[in-house]
Amino acid sequence: MGLIKETDERFIGIEKKIGLFVAAAVIGILVAVAAVGLQSDIFTSKTRIYLIADSGQGINEGTAVKLSGFKIGKVKRLYLDDAAKVKVELSIKTKYMRWIRTDSDARLIKEGFIGDSVIEITPGSAKAKDVREDGIIAFERTRGLGEIAAELKDELKPALSDIKQIVGYINDPQGDVRQTLKSLRIAAEGLPATKQRLDSLLADADKGVNTSAKKIDALLDSAKQTINSVDGLAKKVDKDIPAILERANKSVENIQKTTEEIKKATEQAAPQIPSMIEKGNDIAEGAKEVVDSVKKTWPVRLFIKTPEEKTLEVDSYE
């Protein structure tokens, strides 16, 4: 087999092609490294701070660190110090350090009930000083579900015991509750009979009311008739009184005329007069008594006015 000629067209400029391929590969590797670095914040300025915890439970390398719910860093590493406390190193992006001050504190919380653990840092007040490199902030561990369940268990034990006693008291056949329910059942069974008796009593009462109403109506009708009779009688008496008074006045006038005639006759016949005068006086007195009696009767006296007293007029000599 013959040697390939150096002037073979397939190998012309091969050095440049290999150089371009290598350069592209290097650029790709650099871009990938840059992307990974940017994603992992390798090229971002960071500040190292610490927190001290009694236990490292729930805290791992890479655990997110958040401020007001926004990720600002992560746990870089954790280890035991000389006092057997867990010293946690936090890597915080420097641009967020202006909100972390000496009065800020960190808490280990769960994102939801079954979410990952997160270290949440609270913003400090404006009056507090900034936390510098390698500074330490306070740490507080929130209670987990197990701790909350244990606490609830201790608190619920007395309540469960009381509930058990109450249930036992209710289920006791000789207890007050069962006896009360039994009495209520007996009373409920007697309700239909009681209802029937009440219906009967109401029916009787209704009949009595109707009877009384009829009697009252009859009594009112009778009273109305009596009132009408009295009214008619009063009208009749009212109509007859003027005639009675007129006849009484005529009788008085006749008596007066008779008396005058007797007086004249007496003057003419003096010897026979005394006895006639006495008879006339007796007749006049009897007539007066009759008139007075009539005036005092109930219907008549209502229409007779009492005579007014008058003073005698005295002549003046002035």
Tab-separated table of N, CA and C in Angstrom, residues 175-185:
chain	number	residue	atom	x	y	z
A	175	GLY	N	-78.081	4.900	86.617
A	175	GLY	CA	-77.685	6.301	86.749
A	175	GLY	C	-78.845	7.251	86.494
A	176	ASP	N	-78.603	8.504	86.825
A	176	ASP	CA	-79.644	9.521	86.668
A	176	ASP	C	-80.033	9.709	85.208
A	177	VAL	N	-79.068	9.628	84.303
A	177	VAL	CA	-79.369	9.870	82.891
A	177	VAL	C	-80.308	8.805	82.352
A	178	ARG	N	-79.978	7.540	82.609
A	178	ARG	CA	-80.837	6.452	82.122
A	178	ARG	C	-82.221	6.521	82.767
A	179	GLN	N	-82.264	6.816	84.061
A	179	GLN	CA	-83.552	6.914	84.744
A	179	GLN	C	-84.371	8.083	84.191
A	180	THR	N	-83.687	9.193	83.907
A	180	THR	CA	-84.396	10.344	83.331
A	180	THR	C	-84.947	10.004	81.958
A	181	LEU	N	-84.137	9.326	81.132
A	181	LEU	CA	-84.614	8.920	79.813
A	181	LEU	C	-85.799	7.964	79.923
A	182	LYS	N	-85.743	7.075	80.925
A	182	LYS	CA	-86.857	6.150	81.129
A	182	LYS	C	-88.122	6.908	81.501
A	183	SER	N	-87.985	7.882	82.408
A	183	SER	CA	-89.142	8.694	82.807
A	183	SER	C	-89.690	9.477	81.620
A	184	LEU	N	-88.801	10.001	80.804
A	184	LEU	CA	-89.245	10.739	79.620
A	184	LEU	C	-89.984	9.830	78.647
A	185	ARG	N	-89.496	8.584	78.514
A	185	ARG	CA	-90.168	7.651	77.616
A	185	ARG	C	-91.571	7.331	78.135
